[in-house]
Structures are given as C-alpha cells and as structure tokens.
Short mmCIF file of C-alpha atoms in Angstrom, two decimals:
data_model
loop_
_atom_site.label_atom_id
_atom_site.label_comp_id
_atom_site.label_asym_id
_atom_site.label_seq_id
_atom_site.Cartn_x
_atom_site.Cartn_y
_atom_site.Cartn_z
CA MET M 1 11.81 8.51 -2.50
CA ALA M 2 13.77 7.43 -5.78
CA MET M 3 16.76 9.85 -4.90
CA ASN M 4 17.46 8.09 -1.57
CA ILE M 5 16.98 4.74 -2.64
CA SER M 6 20.32 3.58 -3.75
CA ARG M 7 22.28 5.61 -0.92
CA SER M 8 21.03 3.51 2.19
CA MET M 9 21.14 0.21 0.19
CA PHE M 10 24.71 0.55 -1.38
CA GLY M 11 26.20 1.86 1.74
CA MET M 12 25.90 -1.27 3.58
CA GLY M 13 25.83 -4.04 0.89
CA ALA M 14 29.47 -4.89 1.20
CA LEU M 15 28.99 -5.18 5.08
CA PHE M 16 26.44 -8.15 4.54
CA SER M 17 27.92 -9.72 1.11
CA THR M 18 29.93 -12.26 3.19
CA PHE M 19 27.00 -13.00 5.31
CA LEU M 20 24.61 -13.63 2.18
CA ALA M 21 27.10 -15.71 0.21
CA ALA M 22 27.42 -18.14 3.31
CA SER M 23 23.59 -18.68 3.79
CA PRO M 24 21.55 -21.55 2.75
CA ALA M 25 19.39 -21.65 -0.28
CA PHE M 26 16.06 -20.25 -0.10
CA ALA M 27 13.61 -22.85 1.15
CA GLY M 28 10.45 -21.71 -0.62
CA THR M 29 8.96 -19.82 2.30
CA PHE M 30 10.48 -17.53 4.76
CA TYR M 31 9.89 -15.00 7.27
CA CYS M 32 12.33 -12.05 7.90
CA ASP M 33 11.84 -9.89 11.26
CA ASN M 34 13.93 -6.54 12.21
CA ASP M 35 15.54 -8.43 15.18
CA ARG M 36 19.18 -6.98 15.91
CA SER M 37 20.57 -10.75 15.72
CA ALA M 38 20.93 -11.52 12.11
CA SER M 39 22.03 -15.21 13.26
CA GLN M 40 18.31 -15.87 13.81
CA TYR M 41 17.78 -15.32 10.06
CA PRO M 42 20.03 -17.60 7.93
CA ASN M 43 18.45 -16.41 4.63
CA CYS M 44 18.23 -12.62 5.42
CA SER M 45 19.18 -9.74 7.09
CA THR M 46 17.87 -6.09 8.02
CA PRO M 47 20.70 -3.51 7.86
CA GLY M 48 18.35 -0.87 8.35
CA ALA M 49 18.87 2.52 7.16
CA PRO M 50 19.72 6.09 8.48
CA GLY M 51 16.41 7.69 9.83
CA TRP M 52 15.03 4.48 10.92
CA ALA M 53 14.64 3.60 14.66
CA TYR M 54 14.42 0.39 16.35
CA GLY M 55 11.49 0.02 18.69
CA GLY M 56 9.09 -2.67 20.32
CA GLY M 57 5.28 -2.82 21.00
CA SER M 58 2.45 -5.48 21.77
CA GLY M 59 1.41 -5.44 18.37
CA ASP M 60 4.74 -6.30 16.56
CA ARG M 61 5.69 -9.72 15.48
CA ASN M 62 8.40 -10.90 17.83
CA GLY M 63 8.10 -7.65 19.92
CA ASP M 64 10.11 -5.50 17.72
CA HIS M 65 10.03 -3.20 14.70
CA ARG M 66 11.64 0.05 12.81
CA ARG M 67 10.00 3.07 12.22
CA GLN M 68 11.12 6.02 9.91
CA THR M 69 11.76 9.08 11.95
CA SER M 70 13.34 11.32 9.23
CA GLY M 71 14.15 11.66 5.80
CA HIS M 72 13.17 9.35 2.95
CA GLU M 73 15.70 6.56 3.27
CA VAL M 74 14.66 2.85 2.31
CA TYR M 75 14.51 0.20 5.17
CA TYR M 76 15.67 -3.06 3.65
CA TRP M 77 15.31 -6.72 4.21
CA ASP M 78 18.13 -8.63 2.36
CA PHE M 79 17.56 -12.18 1.11
CA ASN M 80 19.60 -14.70 -0.30
CA GLY M 81 19.07 -18.01 -2.82
CA VAL M 82 16.02 -16.57 -4.63
CA ASP M 83 17.24 -16.99 -8.08
CA GLY M 84 14.62 -18.29 -10.71
CA ARG M 85 11.70 -17.86 -8.29
CA LYS M 86 8.58 -16.37 -8.46
CA PHE M 87 7.51 -15.11 -4.88
CA GLU M 88 4.69 -13.27 -3.43
CA LEU M 89 5.42 -10.73 -0.33
CA ARG M 90 3.25 -10.29 2.76
CA VAL M 91 4.11 -7.41 5.26
CA TYR M 92 2.85 -7.64 8.89
CA LEU M 93 1.19 -4.43 9.99
CA ASN M 94 -0.15 -4.35 13.58
CA ASN M 95 1.35 -1.31 15.26
CA VAL M 96 -0.81 1.81 16.22
CA LEU M 97 2.26 3.82 15.40
CA PHE M 98 2.53 2.93 11.57
CA THR M 99 0.36 5.73 10.23
CA ASP M 100 1.87 6.29 6.56
CA PRO M 101 -0.87 6.77 4.07
CA SER M 102 1.61 6.43 0.97
CA ALA M 103 4.14 3.76 1.80
CA ARG M 104 5.80 2.28 -1.14
CA TYR M 105 7.39 -1.15 -1.32
CA TYR M 106 10.36 -1.98 -3.63
CA ARG M 107 12.33 -4.91 -4.92
CA LYS M 108 16.24 -4.48 -5.72
CA VAL M 109 17.85 -7.06 -7.53
CA GLY M 110 21.63 -6.32 -8.46
CA PHE M 111 21.58 -2.39 -9.48
CA ASN M 112 17.89 -2.55 -10.33
CA ILE M 113 15.59 -1.11 -8.10
CA ASP M 114 11.78 -1.25 -9.01
CA GLY M 115 8.73 -0.14 -7.05
CA ILE M 116 6.32 -3.25 -6.48
CA GLY M 117 3.53 -1.82 -4.64
CA ASN M 118 1.65 0.91 -2.53
CA LEU M 119 0.05 0.54 0.70
CA ASN M 120 -1.88 2.76 3.12
CA GLN M 121 -0.04 1.53 6.34
CA ASN M 122 -2.63 3.99 8.25
CA THR M 123 -5.93 2.38 7.28
CA ALA M 124 -4.62 -1.11 6.54
CA PRO M 125 -6.45 -3.75 9.04
CA GLY M 126 -4.25 -5.40 11.56
CA GLY M 127 -2.49 -8.55 10.25
CA TRP M 128 -0.97 -9.50 7.05
CA SER M 129 -1.09 -7.38 3.79
CA TYR M 130 -0.33 -9.09 0.46
CA ILE M 131 1.75 -6.64 -1.86
CA GLY M 132 2.35 -8.31 -4.73
CA VAL M 133 3.90 -11.21 -6.73
CA GLN M 134 7.27 -11.02 -8.63
CA THR M 135 9.63 -12.97 -10.42
CA VAL M 136 13.59 -12.49 -9.53
CA MET M 137 16.35 -14.14 -11.79
CA SER M 138 19.25 -13.68 -9.25
CA THR M 139 21.15 -15.17 -6.56
CA SER M 140 19.90 -12.53 -3.99
CA MET M 141 17.28 -9.59 -3.84
CA SER M 142 16.21 -6.95 -1.08
CA ILE M 143 12.62 -5.96 -0.28
CA GLY M 144 12.46 -2.01 0.74
CA VAL M 145 9.97 0.48 2.04
CA ASN M 146 9.58 3.99 2.47
CA ALA M 147 7.62 7.04 2.72
CA TYR M 148 6.36 8.06 -0.88
CA GLY M 149 4.50 11.00 0.35
CA VAL M 150 6.22 14.34 -0.01
CA PRO M 151 6.21 15.71 2.55
CA PRO M 152 5.68 12.45 4.37
CA GLN M 153 2.44 12.16 6.26
CA GLY M 154 2.41 9.88 9.44
CA VAL M 155 5.19 7.41 10.46
CA THR M 156 6.18 4.54 7.93
CA GLY M 157 6.73 1.25 9.44
CA ALA M 158 8.54 -1.75 8.97
CA ASP M 159 7.84 -5.07 10.92
CA GLU M 160 8.30 -8.86 9.89
CA ILE M 161 7.62 -9.80 6.13
CA TRP M 162 6.65 -13.00 4.73
CA VAL M 163 8.28 -14.12 1.33
CA TYR M 164 7.56 -17.38 -0.26
CA SER M 165 7.76 -19.04 -3.58
CA VAL M 166 4.22 -19.28 -5.51
CA ALA M 167 5.43 -23.07 -6.38
CA SER M 168 5.65 -23.80 -2.58
CA LEU M 169 2.29 -21.80 -1.54
CA ALA M 170 0.16 -24.89 -1.53
CA ALA M 171 2.27 -26.74 0.98
CA THR M 172 3.20 -23.69 3.15
CA ASP M 173 0.46 -21.40 3.29
CA ILE M 174 -1.82 -23.05 5.77
CA HIS M 175 -5.31 -22.02 5.93
CA ASP M 176 -8.19 -22.35 8.29
CA ASP M 177 -9.70 -25.35 6.79
CA ALA M 178 -11.17 -26.36 9.77
CA GLY M 179 -13.27 -23.11 10.04
CA LEU M 180 -12.10 -22.10 13.48
CA CYS M 181 -12.09 -18.60 12.44
CA ALA M 182 -15.22 -18.45 10.35
CA SER M 183 -16.99 -16.34 12.83
CA ALA M 184 -14.81 -13.48 12.07
CA LEU M 185 -15.83 -13.62 8.23
CA VAL M 186 -18.53 -11.59 6.75
CA ALA M 187 -21.95 -13.47 6.78
CA ASP M 188 -24.16 -10.99 4.83
CA PRO M 189 -24.04 -11.82 1.24
CA LYS M 190 -25.02 -8.18 0.30
CA ILE M 191 -21.97 -7.02 2.17
CA VAL M 192 -19.90 -9.92 0.42
CA SER M 193 -20.96 -8.60 -3.04
CA LEU M 194 -20.35 -4.92 -2.11
CA GLN M 195 -17.01 -5.76 -0.56
CA GLN M 196 -15.85 -7.78 -3.80
CA LYS M 197 -16.81 -4.93 -6.03
CA MET M 198 -14.90 -2.56 -4.07
CA LEU M 199 -11.88 -4.87 -3.87
CA ASP M 200 -12.11 -5.15 -7.97
CA ALA M 201 -13.30 -1.58 -8.50
CA THR M 202 -10.60 -1.13 -11.08
CA ASP M 203 -12.38 -3.50 -13.45
CA HIS M 204 -15.51 -1.65 -13.48
CA TYR M 205 -14.40 1.50 -15.24
CA ARG M 206 -12.03 2.47 -18.22
CA ASP M 207 -11.04 5.67 -16.98
CA VAL M 208 -12.03 8.04 -14.10
CA LYS M 209 -11.54 11.69 -13.34
CA GLY M 210 -12.21 13.67 -10.08
CA THR M 211 -11.59 15.66 -6.88
CA PHE M 212 -11.90 15.01 -3.49
CA ASP M 213 -10.56 16.10 0.00
CA ILE M 214 -9.05 13.76 2.52
CA ALA M 215 -8.18 14.42 6.23
CA PHE M 216 -7.17 12.15 8.97
CA SER M 217 -6.57 13.69 12.61
CA ASN M 218 -4.33 11.05 13.77
CA ASN M 219 -1.62 11.59 11.12
CA GLY M 220 -2.20 15.10 10.10
CA GLN M 221 -3.24 14.15 6.31
CA ASN M 222 -5.25 16.89 5.05
CA GLN M 223 -4.98 17.38 1.09
CA HIS M 224 -7.04 18.15 -1.65
CA VAL M 225 -6.40 15.72 -4.56
CA ASP M 226 -7.20 16.06 -8.46
CA PHE M 227 -6.85 12.91 -10.57
CA THR M 228 -7.06 11.41 -13.78
CA VAL M 229 -6.58 7.71 -14.02
CA SER M 230 -6.87 5.36 -17.09
CA GLU M 231 -7.07 1.52 -16.47
CA SER M 232 -7.03 0.77 -20.16
CA LEU M 233 -3.80 3.03 -20.53
CA ARG M 234 -2.38 1.86 -16.96
CA SER M 235 -1.50 5.27 -16.31
CA SER M 236 -2.58 8.03 -14.06
CA SER M 237 -1.92 11.68 -13.19
CA VAL M 238 -2.46 12.96 -9.53
CA ARG M 239 -2.16 16.51 -8.33
CA ILE M 240 -2.00 16.65 -4.45
CA THR M 241 -2.39 19.99 -2.60
CA ASP M 242 -1.75 20.14 1.18
CA GLN M 243 -3.58 22.73 3.62
CA LYS M 244 -0.54 25.08 3.24
CA GLY M 245 -0.94 25.29 -0.68
CA SER M 246 1.94 23.08 -1.48
CA VAL M 247 1.61 20.99 -4.67
CA VAL M 248 3.27 17.57 -5.45
CA GLU M 249 2.33 15.72 -8.71
CA HIS M 250 2.45 12.04 -9.39
CA VAL M 251 2.40 10.65 -12.86
CA SER M 252 2.60 7.15 -13.85
CA ASN M 253 2.50 5.22 -17.42
CA GLY M 254 2.66 1.92 -15.51
CA ARG M 255 6.24 1.22 -16.28
CA ASN M 256 7.60 4.37 -14.63
CA GLY M 257 6.52 6.78 -12.19
CA GLN M 258 7.39 10.66 -11.89
CA VAL M 259 6.88 12.61 -8.84
CA ARG M 260 7.11 16.49 -9.61
CA HIS M 261 7.64 19.31 -7.07
CA PRO M 262 6.43 22.57 -8.72
CA ASP M 263 7.32 24.41 -5.55
CA THR M 264 11.15 23.81 -6.11
CA SER M 265 10.99 22.89 -9.92
CA SER M 266 12.41 19.58 -9.26
CA PHE M 267 11.49 15.85 -10.12
CA GLU M 268 12.36 12.31 -9.48
CA THR M 269 11.63 9.32 -11.67
CA SER M 270 11.39 5.63 -10.75
CA SER M 271 10.83 2.25 -12.30
CA LEU M 272 7.78 0.18 -11.68
CA ALA M 273 7.75 -3.36 -11.58
CA PRO M 274 4.94 -5.10 -13.99
CA VAL M 275 1.67 -5.76 -11.92
CA GLU M 276 0.07 -9.08 -11.78
CA ARG M 277 -3.36 -9.86 -10.75
CA PRO M 278 -3.59 -12.11 -7.37
CA VAL M 279 -5.25 -15.54 -7.41
CA GLY M 280 -7.37 -17.12 -5.13
CA ALA M 281 -9.18 -15.69 -2.03
CA ARG M 282 -8.74 -11.98 -1.43
CA GLN M 283 -8.80 -12.55 2.57
CA PHE M 284 -8.62 -15.54 4.73
CA PHE M 285 -7.16 -16.63 7.93
CA THR M 286 -4.03 -18.97 8.76
CA ASN M 287 -4.58 -21.93 10.86
CA THR M 288 -3.47 -19.81 13.89
CA CYS M 289 -6.49 -17.32 12.81
CA GLU M 290 -4.06 -14.70 11.67
CA PRO M 291 -5.87 -12.53 8.96
CA VAL M 292 -4.39 -12.16 5.47
CA TYR M 293 -5.61 -9.33 3.20
CA VAL M 294 -4.68 -9.78 -0.33
CA HIS M 295 -4.16 -6.54 -1.84
CA ARG M 296 -4.55 -5.97 -5.74
CA GLN M 297 -1.94 -3.58 -7.03
CA ASP M 298 -3.46 -0.96 -9.29
CA PRO M 299 -1.92 -1.17 -12.84
CA ALA M 300 -2.40 2.63 -13.14
CA TRP M 301 -0.39 3.34 -10.10
CA ALA M 302 -2.59 5.94 -8.88
CA GLY M 303 -1.21 6.59 -5.45
CA VAL M 304 -3.25 8.51 -2.96
CA ALA M 305 -6.25 8.57 -5.61
CA GLU M 306 -6.56 4.77 -5.02
CA GLU M 307 -8.26 5.79 -1.62
CA VAL M 308 -11.26 6.40 -3.91
CA THR M 309 -10.60 4.70 -7.10
CA SER M 310 -9.43 1.45 -5.75
CA PRO M 311 -10.66 1.40 -1.96
CA GLN M 312 -9.43 -1.69 -0.81
CA ASN M 313 -8.57 -1.10 2.61
CA TYR M 314 -12.03 0.10 3.45
CA ALA M 315 -13.31 -3.04 1.91
CA PHE M 316 -11.36 -4.99 4.20
CA TRP M 317 -12.94 -3.00 7.21
CA LEU M 318 -16.27 -4.71 6.26
CA THR M 319 -14.68 -8.00 7.45
CA ALA M 320 -14.31 -7.17 11.05
CA GLY M 321 -16.27 -3.83 11.19
CA GLN M 322 -19.94 -5.34 12.07
CA ALA M 323 -20.90 -3.77 8.75
CA LYS M 324 -24.50 -3.41 7.58
CA ILE M 325 -26.08 -1.82 4.79
CA THR M 326 -28.43 1.04 5.77
CA GLY M 327 -29.76 2.28 2.72
CA THR M 328 -29.33 3.52 -0.74
CA GLU M 329 -28.91 7.25 -1.79
CA ARG M 330 -28.01 9.58 -4.73
CA LEU M 331 -24.70 11.33 -4.29
CA LEU M 332 -23.03 13.38 -7.27
CA GLY M 333 -25.67 11.96 -9.68
CA ARG M 334 -24.63 8.37 -8.84
CA THR M 335 -26.57 5.75 -6.75
CA VAL M 336 -24.81 4.72 -3.88
CA THR M 337 -25.00 2.17 -1.02
CA VAL M 338 -24.59 3.39 2.30
CA VAL M 339 -22.91 1.21 4.84
CA GLU M 340 -22.17 1.74 8.62
CA GLY M 341 -20.01 -0.23 10.87
CA LEU M 342 -17.71 -0.27 13.73
CA HIS M 343 -13.96 -0.26 14.00
CA ASP M 344 -12.15 -3.17 15.84
CA ALA M 345 -9.91 -2.33 18.65
CA TYR M 346 -6.82 -2.03 16.51
CA LEU M 347 -8.17 0.50 14.06
CA SER M 348 -10.25 2.25 16.66
CA THR M 349 -7.01 3.07 18.66
CA LYS M 350 -5.15 3.99 15.91
CA LEU M 351 -7.73 6.13 13.98
CA GLY M 352 -9.06 7.44 16.98
CA ALA M 353 -12.44 6.69 15.95
CA ALA M 354 -15.13 4.18 17.12
CA ALA M 355 -17.61 3.96 14.04
CA PHE M 356 -17.34 4.56 10.33
CA LYS M 357 -19.87 5.29 7.48
CA MET M 358 -19.00 4.94 3.88
CA TRP M 359 -21.09 5.72 0.46
CA VAL M 360 -20.08 3.29 -2.37
CA ASP M 361 -20.85 3.90 -5.85
CA ASP M 362 -23.16 0.85 -6.90
CA GLU M 363 -21.87 0.47 -10.42
CA THR M 364 -18.06 0.67 -9.94
CA GLY M 365 -17.33 0.20 -6.11
CA VAL M 366 -15.50 3.22 -6.07
CA LEU M 367 -15.59 5.16 -2.73
CA LEU M 368 -17.53 8.54 -2.68
CA LYS M 369 -17.48 9.64 0.64
CA LEU M 370 -16.41 8.20 4.15
CA VAL M 371 -16.62 9.31 7.71
CA GLY M 372 -15.19 8.10 10.97
CA THR M 373 -16.75 9.42 14.10
CA LYS M 374 -15.70 9.24 17.60
CA ASP M 375 -18.00 8.04 20.44
CA ASP M 376 -19.23 11.68 20.86
CA GLY M 377 -20.02 12.06 17.37
CA THR M 378 -16.89 14.13 16.70
CA VAL M 379 -15.22 13.66 13.09
CA ALA M 380 -11.92 11.72 13.24
CA TYR M 381 -11.37 11.46 9.64
CA SER M 382 -13.29 11.93 6.14
CA ILE M 383 -12.91 11.41 2.57
CA ASP M 384 -15.22 13.49 0.42
CA VAL M 385 -15.55 13.38 -3.44
CA THR M 386 -16.48 16.66 -4.93
CA ASN M 387 -16.57 15.96 -8.47
CA ILE M 388 -16.38 12.37 -10.28
CA GLN M 389 -16.74 11.65 -14.06
CA PHE M 390 -16.34 7.78 -15.36
CA ASN M 391 -15.40 6.79 -18.99
CA ARG M 392 -15.46 10.23 -20.41
CA GLY M 393 -11.95 9.55 -22.16
CA VAL M 394 -8.55 10.91 -21.50
CA ASP M 395 -5.71 12.78 -23.02
CA ALA M 396 -2.75 10.72 -23.02
CA LYS M 397 -0.70 13.51 -22.59
CA ALA M 398 -1.48 13.65 -19.33
CA PHE M 399 0.62 10.82 -18.44
CA ALA M 400 3.90 11.82 -20.24
CA MET M 401 7.18 11.60 -18.42
CA ASP M 402 8.43 14.88 -19.70
CA ALA M 403 9.03 17.12 -16.74
CA PRO M 404 9.32 20.83 -17.48
CA ALA M 405 12.33 22.02 -19.18
CA GLY M 406 14.84 23.52 -16.84
CA TRP M 407 13.75 21.48 -13.79
CA LYS M 408 16.15 19.70 -11.33
CA ASN M 409 16.48 16.06 -11.63
CA LEU M 410 16.89 14.65 -8.36
CA THR M 411 16.90 11.08 -9.37
CA LEU M 412 20.13 9.22 -8.46
CA GLN M 413 21.26 6.09 -10.43
CA ALA M 414 22.49 3.27 -8.63
CA LYS M 415 26.21 2.56 -9.11
#
C-alpha cells in the first residue's frame, strides 16, 4: 500500500547507489531477475524488501522468484541509465504460487512514486504480461510491485521483468514471424471478434454501475463489489465487502487514487501515472514461442471492478483454452454470448479447475458471469453480476478525493 512504499525503498537506496552509479548506460532493452548475484545484471539490482521470501520453481524464469509473505512492502527492481527514455514494461508470471488478484505495479523516479498499472496475477495466463508505457527523465528509476488489496488476498509474486525503450522495440522485440507458434493462436473468427471486444470493453460504454460477487477457492477471495465507473471522466468508485463484512473503498480520478478503510476511519492516497493505450498486437509469441499478453490499463483505475468492466485476463484465456461459442442467451436484460473452454495445464493447476464457462455482453464486451469447474463438476471459482446499468450518467462527487473529516491519514511522504 501507499503507506509502505517509501519505507522499503529509501532504507536500501544508499546501499545500491554506488553500484548504480558505476553501471553502464541503459541499452534499450533489458531483463532484470531475482537472482541474488547482482553482478549478473550490470543495469539493475533487486534489493528485495521486508516480508518478501526468495524461492524457486519450475515455472520461474531462471529458476527463482520472490513472493510476498507478510505486510504491504513493495518489492523493487532498480535500474540505471534510463534518462529521457519512453519505456514499456512486461512482467513474467508463470508460477502457480502467484495468486494475488489485485497486484499494483509502480515506477519510482527520485522521490516520486506513481502507480503505473494493476494486474490480477491469479488469473493472468502464463507468460509475459504487458503493464504499460511510461516516460522517465532521470538517471535511474525503480519498478515496484505489492499487494494492493486490503486485506491482501492470495500471494503477490515477483519474477523477471522486461524493460525496453519504445524506440528500440522494433530491433529487440523479436516476434514469431515464421509462424512456428501459429497453432497456439485462435482460429475461429467469431472468438477473435469476441476476444477483441473484451480487450477493449472500456471503449464501448461511457459509464457503468453495478454489483457482483466474486469467489476463487484457490486464494480465498470472496467479495461483494459495488462499483461506479466513468470512462469519460477517467474515474471510478468501488466498494468491496468481504465475507466477514469488512469494507474497503477505492476511489480514483485518473490522477490520484485513494483507499478508504471505514472500519478503522483511515485512508491512504497515492499518485497515478498517465495511462497510454498500447499500439500493435495485443497478443503474440516471441521467436522462442513465449506468449506475450498486452494489457490495456484502464484510465478509470477501477481495480477489482475491472474483472467485469475490463475483463482482459479472461479474454486472453480464449487463446489457449480451446474455446468455443456455445450459444446466445439473455442475462440481466442483455444479450450475451456464451463461451466454453478448457484451461491449459498452468491455469488448471493454479485455479484448481479443468473448464470454464463465461457469459459476455454482446454490446460492450463486459463480463456478466463466469464459472470454473473441476473434473467432477464442482465449482472452483465464479463471478456473478447481479445488477448492471450502462450510460445512465454518474455523479462526479462519487470520485472526490476528500476523505471524511477526522479520519487518520496513513499516507507516508517520501523523504
């Protein structure tokens, strides 16, 4: 959370300042892993943070990772020589232990820390997930990740990240131009069309209000969500209630985000970096057949509401899920397309489900229902929208950054 961002970084900055100053200039594209030997990475270091454990697994890049075991400290990858560069960020997620449904990624430049993207690590398909594009005018920067959920659900993971200059992308980002991985791509044009609408759902409505229930047995997520999202105002208000009745509220106006804790009359405020729309293919394979999934960050920063309002992870499931359209139905007064598919080995192991079925709104690409089942038909996870309204207008006061008078401000300022 914002209250812990500065503590883990500034306590270790001096330790690595000499190392960073001696490093060669940023070379346009670079990988940074979690290996304990910083000498392997002349442009980056991974100081870690309290509450993060070092581990290994068969799904990891280079056989190692870090995972959050306690608290909300941010895990950082520190880079040198990126001044004046517009860069893009991809993160590698292929470990079944990474089950955080609300991980947040940050950039830190000098004393400024901004959120640059949200990602559901629990449902992200295995491979590289694109987070976003940013411009950095500094001699160094850090990329960070932590559990943004309160209380955190699942385990936040940190594996290798891939940072590269947009200007160098054409020369360094090698695609599968020979078509060696083409068999893994979606062939059904109807699935392709539906998938694209889901990936760009935020283009197909001005505002949306609703409620839904979300439950995943593998990470204990069990929440009721009330949301108001305005894409035209780049703002959102989301109220999350867990099975114990605890409430957390997330509010964003596109420039700042605020997390409110009514149970303790406290709040935290954080800065949000500008969101840019990605250019080019939204999914492809490298020349070694590693999948790359290009997420589009929601300008409204709707957090957990994006499971419904911008269902990109579930759209990517259609690529490797042997998905097929099985019919059309009416749900909540809307016409929906029904899609069924099988999980690949990675998601099946992680989610404890063999198959999925989803109901997607034809007009917008919004997800209205999702069910994942085990081999015996037992439900492993579900999302059920119980009410939804599109383009009815919103009250901008819902997105105000003013916490109630007398509440405790938990935000710590960088020093």
